């Protein structure tokens, strides 16, 4: 929770803040260097110098981190954009496959209906001229049987 | 002063290394139900019949069955190839 809060606070700070802070700390460091020449103020300079130095280091570190975060965020956004396009293409592909199967099934079914009608139309003639031997039916059924067993 | 510059650069790089890159990923799409149906076995002719038309009807039904099943498999292959192409484009 605490780390999340810190991340939120740091994430919402503008990037320009860090170089500005580093510059300000550098200026303070320089001033501390100047006032160290005055004996009365030397004690303050002794305290200010390490603090401003630490602030410079911290600011530079945070500036580096902010830069990296900005690059990563841009990459992430680009990747998310690509994924959104790809997901739409994927949905379109699914839709196209469904539509094609429905269309193909209808064409195959319609052809079957036509052939069935032809068989019914010609049935009387072909049945009058030809009587099927039960062996022919047995052979036909054997050929139609799945050699790998019943499918699931 | 030189040391300070070097130290600053090192710290900048440290910040670079410290950042974990968040990654957006794409999930593999669900297969449409239309292509998931298994192909049934071929129909058998009624053994009590002697009519050629009955046998022909069953053979014709089996041809229909074959083409329906072939279409499903062809579409499955098309679906897979297209989806793989899309998936690989964002990898």
PDB file of C-alpha atoms in Angstrom:
ATOM      1  CA  UNK A   1       0.000   0.000   0.000  1.00  0.00           C
ATOM      2  CA  UNK A   2       2.778   2.406   0.971  1.00  0.00           C
ATOM      3  CA  UNK A   3       4.868   1.577  -2.104  1.00  0.00           C
ATOM      4  CA  UNK A   4       1.755   1.942  -4.271  1.00  0.00           C
ATOM      5  CA  UNK A   5       1.108   5.382  -2.777  1.00  0.00           C
ATOM      6  CA  UNK A   6       4.724   6.404  -3.399  1.00  0.00           C
ATOM      7  CA  UNK A   7       4.507   5.127  -6.992  1.00  0.00           C
ATOM      8  CA  UNK A   8       1.298   7.097  -7.557  1.00  0.00           C
ATOM      9  CA  UNK A   9       2.788  10.301  -6.155  1.00  0.00           C
ATOM     10  CA  UNK A  10       6.049   9.958  -8.109  1.00  0.00           C
ATOM     11  CA  UNK A  11       4.204   8.916 -11.253  1.00  0.00           C
ATOM     12  CA  UNK A  12       2.082  12.067 -11.190  1.00  0.00           C
ATOM     13  CA  UNK A  13       4.996  14.446 -10.757  1.00  0.00           C
ATOM     14  CA  UNK A  14       6.014  16.227 -13.996  1.00  0.00           C
ATOM     15  CA  UNK A  15       9.285  15.052 -15.560  1.00  0.00           C
ATOM     16  CA  UNK A  16      10.698  18.589 -15.786  1.00  0.00           C
ATOM     17  CA  UNK A  17      10.656  18.790 -11.962  1.00  0.00           C
ATOM     18  CA  UNK A  18      13.741  16.568 -11.621  1.00  0.00           C
ATOM     19  CA  UNK A  19      16.235  18.510 -13.804  1.00  0.00           C
ATOM     20  CA  UNK A  20      14.857  21.728 -12.288  1.00  0.00           C
ATOM     21  CA  UNK A  21      15.464  20.371  -8.797  1.00  0.00           C
ATOM     22  CA  UNK A  22      18.942  19.170  -9.784  1.00  0.00           C
ATOM     23  CA  UNK A  23      19.732  22.604 -11.232  1.00  0.00           C
ATOM     24  CA  UNK A  24      18.442  24.363  -8.113  1.00  0.00           C
ATOM     25  CA  UNK A  25      20.455  22.040  -5.890  1.00  0.00           C
ATOM     26  CA  UNK A  26      23.516  22.693  -8.073  1.00  0.00           C
ATOM     27  CA  UNK A  27      23.008  26.430  -7.635  1.00  0.00           C
ATOM     28  CA  UNK A  28      22.656  25.982  -3.866  1.00  0.00           C
ATOM     29  CA  UNK A  29      25.822  23.864  -3.876  1.00  0.00           C
ATOM     30  CA  UNK A  30      27.653  26.641  -5.753  1.00  0.00           C
ATOM     31  CA  UNK A  31      26.356  29.293  -3.311  1.00  0.00           C
ATOM     32  CA  UNK A  32      27.392  27.135  -0.375  1.00  0.00           C
ATOM     33  CA  UNK A  33      30.833  26.928  -1.933  1.00  0.00           C
ATOM     34  CA  UNK A  34      30.920  30.741  -2.110  1.00  0.00           C
ATOM     35  CA  UNK A  35      29.724  31.346   1.448  1.00  0.00           C
ATOM     36  CA  UNK A  36      32.265  28.866   2.759  1.00  0.00           C
ATOM     37  CA  UNK A  37      34.828  31.640   2.127  1.00  0.00           C
ATOM     38  CA  UNK A  38      33.190  33.649   4.905  1.00  0.00           C
ATOM     39  CA  UNK A  39      34.287  32.322   8.282  1.00  0.00           C
ATOM     40  CA  UNK A  40      30.980  33.248   9.959  1.00  0.00           C
ATOM     41  CA  UNK A  41      28.945  31.264   7.418  1.00  0.00           C
ATOM     42  CA  UNK A  42      31.322  28.339   6.937  1.00  0.00           C
ATOM     43  CA  UNK A  43      29.341  26.165   9.365  1.00  0.00           C
ATOM     44  CA  UNK A  44      26.203  26.544   7.233  1.00  0.00           C
ATOM     45  CA  UNK A  45      28.122  25.696   4.074  1.00  0.00           C
ATOM     46  CA  UNK A  46      29.428  22.566   5.755  1.00  0.00           C
ATOM     47  CA  UNK A  47      25.809  21.424   6.237  1.00  0.00           C
ATOM     48  CA  UNK A  48      24.302  22.702   2.961  1.00  0.00           C
ATOM     49  CA  UNK A  49      26.908  21.188   0.618  1.00  0.00           C
ATOM     50  CA  UNK A  50      26.270  17.479   1.329  1.00  0.00           C
ATOM     51  CA  UNK A  51      22.493  18.043   1.407  1.00  0.00           C
ATOM     52  CA  UNK A  52      22.478  19.821  -1.975  1.00  0.00           C
ATOM     53  CA  UNK A  53      24.811  17.176  -3.364  1.00  0.00           C
ATOM     54  CA  UNK A  54      22.429  14.441  -2.204  1.00  0.00           C
ATOM     55  CA  UNK A  55      19.506  16.326  -3.791  1.00  0.00           C
ATOM     56  CA  UNK A  56      21.434  16.535  -7.112  1.00  0.00           C
ATOM     57  CA  UNK A  57      22.104  12.782  -7.038  1.00  0.00           C
ATOM     58  CA  UNK A  58      18.499  11.983  -6.154  1.00  0.00           C
ATOM     59  CA  UNK A  59      17.095  14.317  -8.837  1.00  0.00           C
ATOM     60  CA  UNK A  60      19.361  12.904 -11.537  1.00  0.00           C
ATOM     61  CA  UNK A  61      18.330   9.387 -10.547  1.00  0.00           C
ATOM     62  CA  UNK A  62      14.635  10.282 -10.633  1.00  0.00           C
ATOM     63  CA  UNK A  63      15.060  12.056 -13.989  1.00  0.00           C
ATOM     64  CA  UNK A  64      16.578   8.894 -15.418  1.00  0.00           C
ATOM     65  CA  UNK A  65      13.702   6.851 -14.015  1.00  0.00           C
ATOM     66  CA  UNK A  66      11.097   9.272 -15.381  1.00  0.00           C
ATOM     67  CA  UNK A  67      12.703   9.120 -18.821  1.00  0.00           C
ATOM     68  CA  UNK A  68      12.676   5.333 -18.813  1.00  0.00           C
ATOM     69  CA  UNK A  69       9.057   5.271 -17.628  1.00  0.00           C
ATOM     70  CA  UNK A  70       8.059   7.647 -20.430  1.00  0.00           C
ATOM     71  CA  UNK A  71       9.764   5.405 -23.020  1.00  0.00           C
ATOM     72  CA  UNK A  72       8.153   2.271 -21.563  1.00  0.00           C
ATOM     73  CA  UNK A  73       4.736   3.914 -21.459  1.00  0.00           C
ATOM     74  CA  UNK A  74       5.085   4.932 -25.122  1.00  0.00           C
ATOM     75  CA  UNK A  75       6.116   1.373 -26.060  1.00  0.00           C
ATOM     76  CA  UNK A  76       3.222  -0.057 -24.066  1.00  0.00           C
ATOM     77  CA  UNK A  77       0.763   2.290 -25.738  1.00  0.00           C
ATOM     78  CA  UNK A  78       2.110   1.353 -29.175  1.00  0.00           C
ATOM     79  CA  UNK A  79       1.850  -2.361 -28.327  1.00  0.00           C
ATOM     80  CA  UNK A  80      -1.713  -1.921 -27.029  1.00  0.00           C
ATOM     81  CA  UNK A  81      -2.625  -0.147 -30.265  1.00  0.00           C
ATOM     82  CA  UNK A  82      -1.197  -3.023 -32.311  1.00  0.00           C
ATOM     83  CA  UNK A  83      -3.076  -5.561 -30.177  1.00  0.00           C
ATOM     84  CA  UNK A  84      -6.359  -3.685 -30.573  1.00  0.00           C
ATOM     85  CA  UNK A  85      -5.938  -3.764 -34.371  1.00  0.00           C
ATOM     86  CA  UNK A  86      -4.966  -7.461 -34.263  1.00  0.00           C
ATOM     87  CA  UNK A  87      -7.923  -8.365 -32.048  1.00  0.00           C
ATOM     88  CA  UNK A  88     -10.290  -6.652 -34.440  1.00  0.00           C
ATOM     89  CA  UNK A  89      -8.681  -8.543 -37.350  1.00  0.00           C
ATOM     90  CA  UNK A  90      -9.036 -11.758 -35.337  1.00  0.00           C
ATOM     91  CA  UNK A  91     -12.749 -11.087 -34.718  1.00  0.00           C
ATOM     92  CA  UNK A  92     -13.226 -10.306 -38.419  1.00  0.00           C
ATOM     93  CA  UNK A  93     -11.550 -13.611 -39.316  1.00  0.00           C
ATOM     94  CA  UNK A  94     -13.870 -15.514 -36.967  1.00  0.00           C
ATOM     95  CA  UNK A  95     -16.878 -13.760 -38.445  1.00  0.00           C
ATOM     96  CA  UNK A  96     -15.697 -14.457 -42.012  1.00  0.00           C
ATOM     97  CA  UNK A  97     -15.157 -18.165 -41.233  1.00  0.00           C
ATOM     98  CA  UNK A  98     -18.623 -18.453 -39.642  1.00  0.00           C
ATOM     99  CA  UNK A  99     -20.267 -16.711 -42.597  1.00  0.00           C
ATOM    100  CA  UNK A 100     -18.376 -18.878 -45.101  1.00  0.00           C
ATOM    101  CA  UNK A 101     -19.342 -22.124 -43.310  1.00  0.00           C
ATOM    102  CA  UNK A 102     -23.010 -21.101 -43.210  1.00  0.00           C
ATOM    103  CA  UNK A 103     -22.898 -20.225 -46.921  1.00  0.00           C
ATOM    104  CA  UNK A 104     -21.011 -23.401 -47.910  1.00  0.00           C
ATOM    105  CA  UNK A 105     -23.327 -25.614 -45.841  1.00  0.00           C
ATOM    106  CA  UNK A 106     -26.345 -24.072 -47.556  1.00  0.00           C
ATOM    107  CA  UNK A 107     -24.847 -24.635 -51.033  1.00  0.00           C
ATOM    108  CA  UNK A 108     -23.998 -28.278 -50.180  1.00  0.00           C
ATOM    109  CA  UNK A 109     -27.463 -28.843 -48.690  1.00  0.00           C
ATOM    110  CA  UNK A 110     -29.214 -27.259 -51.680  1.00  0.00           C
ATOM    111  CA  UNK A 111     -27.224 -29.492 -54.040  1.00  0.00           C
ATOM    112  CA  UNK A 112     -28.232 -32.525 -51.963  1.00  0.00           C
ATOM    113  CA  UNK A 113     -31.906 -31.557 -52.280  1.00  0.00           C
ATOM    114  CA  UNK A 114     -31.577 -31.287 -56.067  1.00  0.00           C
ATOM    115  CA  UNK A 115     -29.849 -34.696 -56.303  1.00  0.00           C
ATOM    116  CA  UNK A 116     -32.491 -36.247 -54.012  1.00  0.00           C
ATOM    117  CA  UNK A 117     -35.234 -34.970 -56.305  1.00  0.00           C
ATOM    118  CA  UNK A 118     -33.417 -36.399 -59.336  1.00  0.00           C
ATOM    119  CA  UNK A 119     -33.115 -39.786 -57.620  1.00  0.00           C
ATOM    120  CA  UNK A 120     -36.817 -39.717 -56.698  1.00  0.00           C
ATOM    121  CA  UNK A 121     -37.675 -38.741 -60.272  1.00  0.00           C
ATOM    122  CA  UNK A 122     -35.589 -41.551 -61.766  1.00  0.00           C
ATOM    123  CA  UNK A 123     -36.338 -44.124 -59.032  1.00  0.00           C
ATOM    124  CA  UNK A 124     -39.167 -45.905 -60.818  1.00  0.00           C
ATOM    125  CA  UNK A 125     -37.116 -46.433 -63.960  1.00  0.00           C
ATOM    126  CA  UNK A 126     -33.867 -47.540 -62.272  1.00  0.00           C
ATOM    127  CA  UNK A 127     -35.662 -49.807 -59.790  1.00  0.00           C
ATOM    128  CA  UNK A 128     -37.629 -51.488 -62.605  1.00  0.00           C
ATOM    129  CA  UNK A 129     -34.483 -52.247 -64.598  1.00  0.00           C
ATOM    130  CA  UNK A 130     -32.197 -53.171 -61.690  1.00  0.00           C
ATOM    131  CA  UNK A 131     -32.661 -55.239 -58.581  1.00  0.00           C
ATOM    132  CA  UNK A 132     -29.869 -54.968 -56.061  1.00  0.00           C
ATOM    133  CA  UNK A 133     -28.238 -58.123 -54.787  1.00  0.00           C
ATOM    134  CA  UNK A 134     -27.926 -58.054 -50.955  1.00  0.00           C
ATOM    135  CA  UNK A 135     -24.204 -58.742 -51.442  1.00  0.00           C
ATOM    136  CA  UNK A 136     -23.851 -55.407 -53.229  1.00  0.00           C
ATOM    137  CA  UNK A 137     -25.431 -53.629 -50.243  1.00  0.00           C
ATOM    138  CA  UNK A 138     -23.198 -55.531 -47.836  1.00  0.00           C
ATOM    139  CA  UNK A 139     -20.090 -54.549 -49.826  1.00  0.00           C
ATOM    140  CA  UNK A 140     -21.248 -50.933 -50.006  1.00  0.00           C
ATOM    141  CA  UNK A 141     -21.904 -50.822 -46.250  1.00  0.00           C
ATOM    142  CA  UNK A 142     -18.539 -52.434 -45.532  1.00  0.00           C
ATOM    143  CA  UNK A 143     -16.857 -49.745 -47.620  1.00  0.00           C
ATOM    144  CA  UNK A 144     -18.760 -47.031 -45.727  1.00  0.00           C
ATOM    145  CA  UNK A 145     -17.756 -48.373 -42.324  1.00  0.00           C
ATOM    146  CA  UNK A 146     -15.085 -46.373 -40.495  1.00  0.00           C
ATOM    147  CA  UNK A 147     -11.936 -48.566 -40.463  1.00  0.00           C
ATOM    148  CA  UNK A 148     -10.814 -46.791 -37.286  1.00  0.00           C
ATOM    149  CA  UNK A 149     -14.014 -47.556 -35.416  1.00  0.00           C
ATOM    150  CA  UNK A 150     -17.009 -45.352 -34.632  1.00  0.00           C
ATOM    151  CA  UNK A 151     -16.131 -41.673 -34.568  1.00  0.00           C
ATOM    152  CA  UNK A 152     -16.742 -39.695 -31.375  1.00  0.00           C
TER     153      UNK A 152
ATOM    154  CA  UNK B   1      33.240  17.818 -10.773  1.00  0.00           C
ATOM    155  CA  UNK B   2      34.229  15.078 -13.244  1.00  0.00           C
ATOM    156  CA  UNK B   3      33.398  12.464 -10.635  1.00  0.00           C
ATOM    157  CA  UNK B   4      30.028  14.091 -10.120  1.00  0.00           C
ATOM    158  CA  UNK B   5      29.220  13.865 -13.849  1.00  0.00           C
ATOM    159  CA  UNK B   6      30.314  10.216 -14.003  1.00  0.00           C
ATOM    160  CA  UNK B   7      28.269   9.420 -10.915  1.00  0.00           C
ATOM    161  CA  UNK B   8      25.227  11.146 -12.427  1.00  0.00           C
ATOM    162  CA  UNK B   9      25.520   9.097 -15.607  1.00  0.00           C
ATOM    163  CA  UNK B  10      25.837   5.902 -13.601  1.00  0.00           C
ATOM    164  CA  UNK B  11      22.750   6.835 -11.637  1.00  0.00           C
ATOM    165  CA  UNK B  12      20.843   7.591 -14.833  1.00  0.00           C
ATOM    166  CA  UNK B  13      21.732   4.159 -16.163  1.00  0.00           C
ATOM    167  CA  UNK B  14      20.781   2.568 -12.847  1.00  0.00           C
ATOM    168  CA  UNK B  15      17.354   4.107 -13.183  1.00  0.00           C
ATOM    169  CA  UNK B  16      17.145   2.591 -16.656  1.00  0.00           C
ATOM    170  CA  UNK B  17      17.965  -0.861 -15.369  1.00  0.00           C
ATOM    171  CA  UNK B  18      15.576  -0.494 -12.463  1.00  0.00           C
ATOM    172  CA  UNK B  19      12.510  -0.066 -14.672  1.00  0.00           C
ATOM    173  CA  UNK B  20      10.560  -3.231 -15.421  1.00  0.00           C
ATOM    174  CA  UNK B  21       8.982  -3.071 -18.827  1.00  0.00           C
ATOM    175  CA  UNK B  22       5.211  -3.637 -18.635  1.00  0.00           C
ATOM    176  CA  UNK B  23       4.038  -5.837 -21.488  1.00  0.00           C
ATOM    177  CA  UNK B  24       0.686  -5.999 -23.241  1.00  0.00           C
ATOM    178  CA  UNK B  25      -0.142  -9.457 -24.540  1.00  0.00           C
ATOM    179  CA  UNK B  26      -2.705 -10.812 -26.961  1.00  0.00           C
ATOM    180  CA  UNK B  27      -4.690 -13.910 -26.123  1.00  0.00           C
ATOM    181  CA  UNK B  28      -5.235 -16.659 -28.680  1.00  0.00           C
ATOM    182  CA  UNK B  29      -8.821 -16.354 -29.968  1.00  0.00           C
ATOM    183  CA  UNK B  30     -11.519 -18.918 -29.252  1.00  0.00           C
ATOM    184  CA  UNK B  31     -12.258 -21.342 -32.071  1.00  0.00           C
ATOM    185  CA  UNK B  32     -15.711 -20.751 -33.646  1.00  0.00           C
ATOM    186  CA  UNK B  33     -18.214 -23.478 -32.723  1.00  0.00           C
ATOM    187  CA  UNK B  34     -18.988 -23.971 -36.409  1.00  0.00           C
ATOM    188  CA  UNK B  35     -15.609 -25.612 -37.067  1.00  0.00           C
ATOM    189  CA  UNK B  36     -15.460 -27.588 -33.834  1.00  0.00           C
ATOM    190  CA  UNK B  37     -18.111 -30.167 -34.728  1.00  0.00           C
ATOM    191  CA  UNK B  38     -16.707 -33.660 -35.332  1.00  0.00           C
ATOM    192  CA  UNK B  39     -17.473 -35.431 -38.617  1.00  0.00           C
ATOM    193  CA  UNK B  40     -20.019 -38.253 -38.216  1.00  0.00           C
ATOM    194  CA  UNK B  41     -19.623 -41.733 -39.705  1.00  0.00           C
ATOM    195  CA  UNK B  42     -21.000 -42.455 -43.159  1.00  0.00           C
ATOM    196  CA  UNK B  43     -24.581 -43.657 -43.417  1.00  0.00           C
ATOM    197  CA  UNK B  44     -25.328 -47.333 -44.116  1.00  0.00           C
ATOM    198  CA  UNK B  45     -27.822 -48.672 -46.662  1.00  0.00           C
ATOM    199  CA  UNK B  46     -30.797 -50.544 -45.230  1.00  0.00           C
ATOM    200  CA  UNK B  47     -29.856 -54.212 -45.790  1.00  0.00           C
ATOM    201  CA  UNK B  48     -33.476 -55.239 -46.355  1.00  0.00           C
ATOM    202  CA  UNK B  49     -33.841 -53.116 -49.500  1.00  0.00           C
ATOM    203  CA  UNK B  50     -33.219 -54.295 -53.056  1.00  0.00           C
ATOM    204  CA  UNK B  51     -33.919 -50.939 -54.644  1.00  0.00           C
ATOM    205  CA  UNK B  52     -31.031 -49.209 -56.422  1.00  0.00           C
ATOM    206  CA  UNK B  53     -32.628 -45.837 -55.735  1.00  0.00           C
ATOM    207  CA  UNK B  54     -32.422 -46.446 -51.953  1.00  0.00           C
ATOM    208  CA  UNK B  55     -28.736 -47.313 -52.192  1.00  0.00           C
ATOM    209  CA  UNK B  56     -28.096 -44.336 -54.459  1.00  0.00           C
ATOM    210  CA  UNK B  57     -29.825 -42.046 -51.990  1.00  0.00           C
ATOM    211  CA  UNK B  58     -27.572 -43.188 -49.156  1.00  0.00           C
ATOM    212  CA  UNK B  59     -24.465 -42.849 -51.351  1.00  0.00           C
ATOM    213  CA  UNK B  60     -25.566 -39.350 -52.304  1.00  0.00           C
ATOM    214  CA  UNK B  61     -26.130 -38.505 -48.605  1.00  0.00           C
ATOM    215  CA  UNK B  62     -22.629 -39.727 -47.858  1.00  0.00           C
ATOM    216  CA  UNK B  63     -21.176 -37.518 -50.591  1.00  0.00           C
ATOM    217  CA  UNK B  64     -22.983 -34.583 -49.011  1.00  0.00           C
ATOM    218  CA  UNK B  65     -21.585 -35.599 -45.652  1.00  0.00           C
ATOM    219  CA  UNK B  66     -18.070 -35.742 -47.092  1.00  0.00           C
ATOM    220  CA  UNK B  67     -18.292 -32.273 -48.670  1.00  0.00           C
ATOM    221  CA  UNK B  68     -19.746 -30.768 -45.495  1.00  0.00           C
ATOM    222  CA  UNK B  69     -16.910 -32.269 -43.484  1.00  0.00           C
ATOM    223  CA  UNK B  70     -14.255 -31.270 -46.046  1.00  0.00           C
ATOM    224  CA  UNK B  71     -15.528 -27.703 -45.976  1.00  0.00           C
ATOM    225  CA  UNK B  72     -15.303 -27.639 -42.171  1.00  0.00           C
ATOM    226  CA  UNK B  73     -11.711 -28.907 -42.198  1.00  0.00           C
ATOM    227  CA  UNK B  74     -10.683 -26.493 -44.964  1.00  0.00           C
ATOM    228  CA  UNK B  75     -12.209 -23.606 -43.031  1.00  0.00           C
ATOM    229  CA  UNK B  76     -10.498 -24.766 -39.854  1.00  0.00           C
ATOM    230  CA  UNK B  77      -7.127 -24.692 -41.654  1.00  0.00           C
ATOM    231  CA  UNK B  78      -7.879 -21.232 -43.084  1.00  0.00           C
ATOM    232  CA  UNK B  79      -8.962 -19.989 -39.655  1.00  0.00           C
ATOM    233  CA  UNK B  80      -5.814 -21.301 -37.982  1.00  0.00           C
ATOM    234  CA  UNK B  81      -3.441 -19.895 -40.642  1.00  0.00           C
ATOM    235  CA  UNK B  82      -5.092 -16.457 -40.568  1.00  0.00           C
ATOM    236  CA  UNK B  83      -5.160 -16.298 -36.784  1.00  0.00           C
ATOM    237  CA  UNK B  84      -1.526 -17.364 -36.545  1.00  0.00           C
ATOM    238  CA  UNK B  85      -0.549 -14.639 -39.019  1.00  0.00           C
ATOM    239  CA  UNK B  86      -2.428 -12.040 -36.937  1.00  0.00           C
ATOM    240  CA  UNK B  87      -1.004 -13.360 -33.668  1.00  0.00           C
ATOM    241  CA  UNK B  88       2.573 -13.342 -34.985  1.00  0.00           C
ATOM    242  CA  UNK B  89       2.174  -9.768 -36.237  1.00  0.00           C
ATOM    243  CA  UNK B  90       1.951  -8.438 -32.658  1.00  0.00           C
ATOM    244  CA  UNK B  91       4.509 -10.759 -31.059  1.00  0.00           C
TER     245      UNK B  91
END
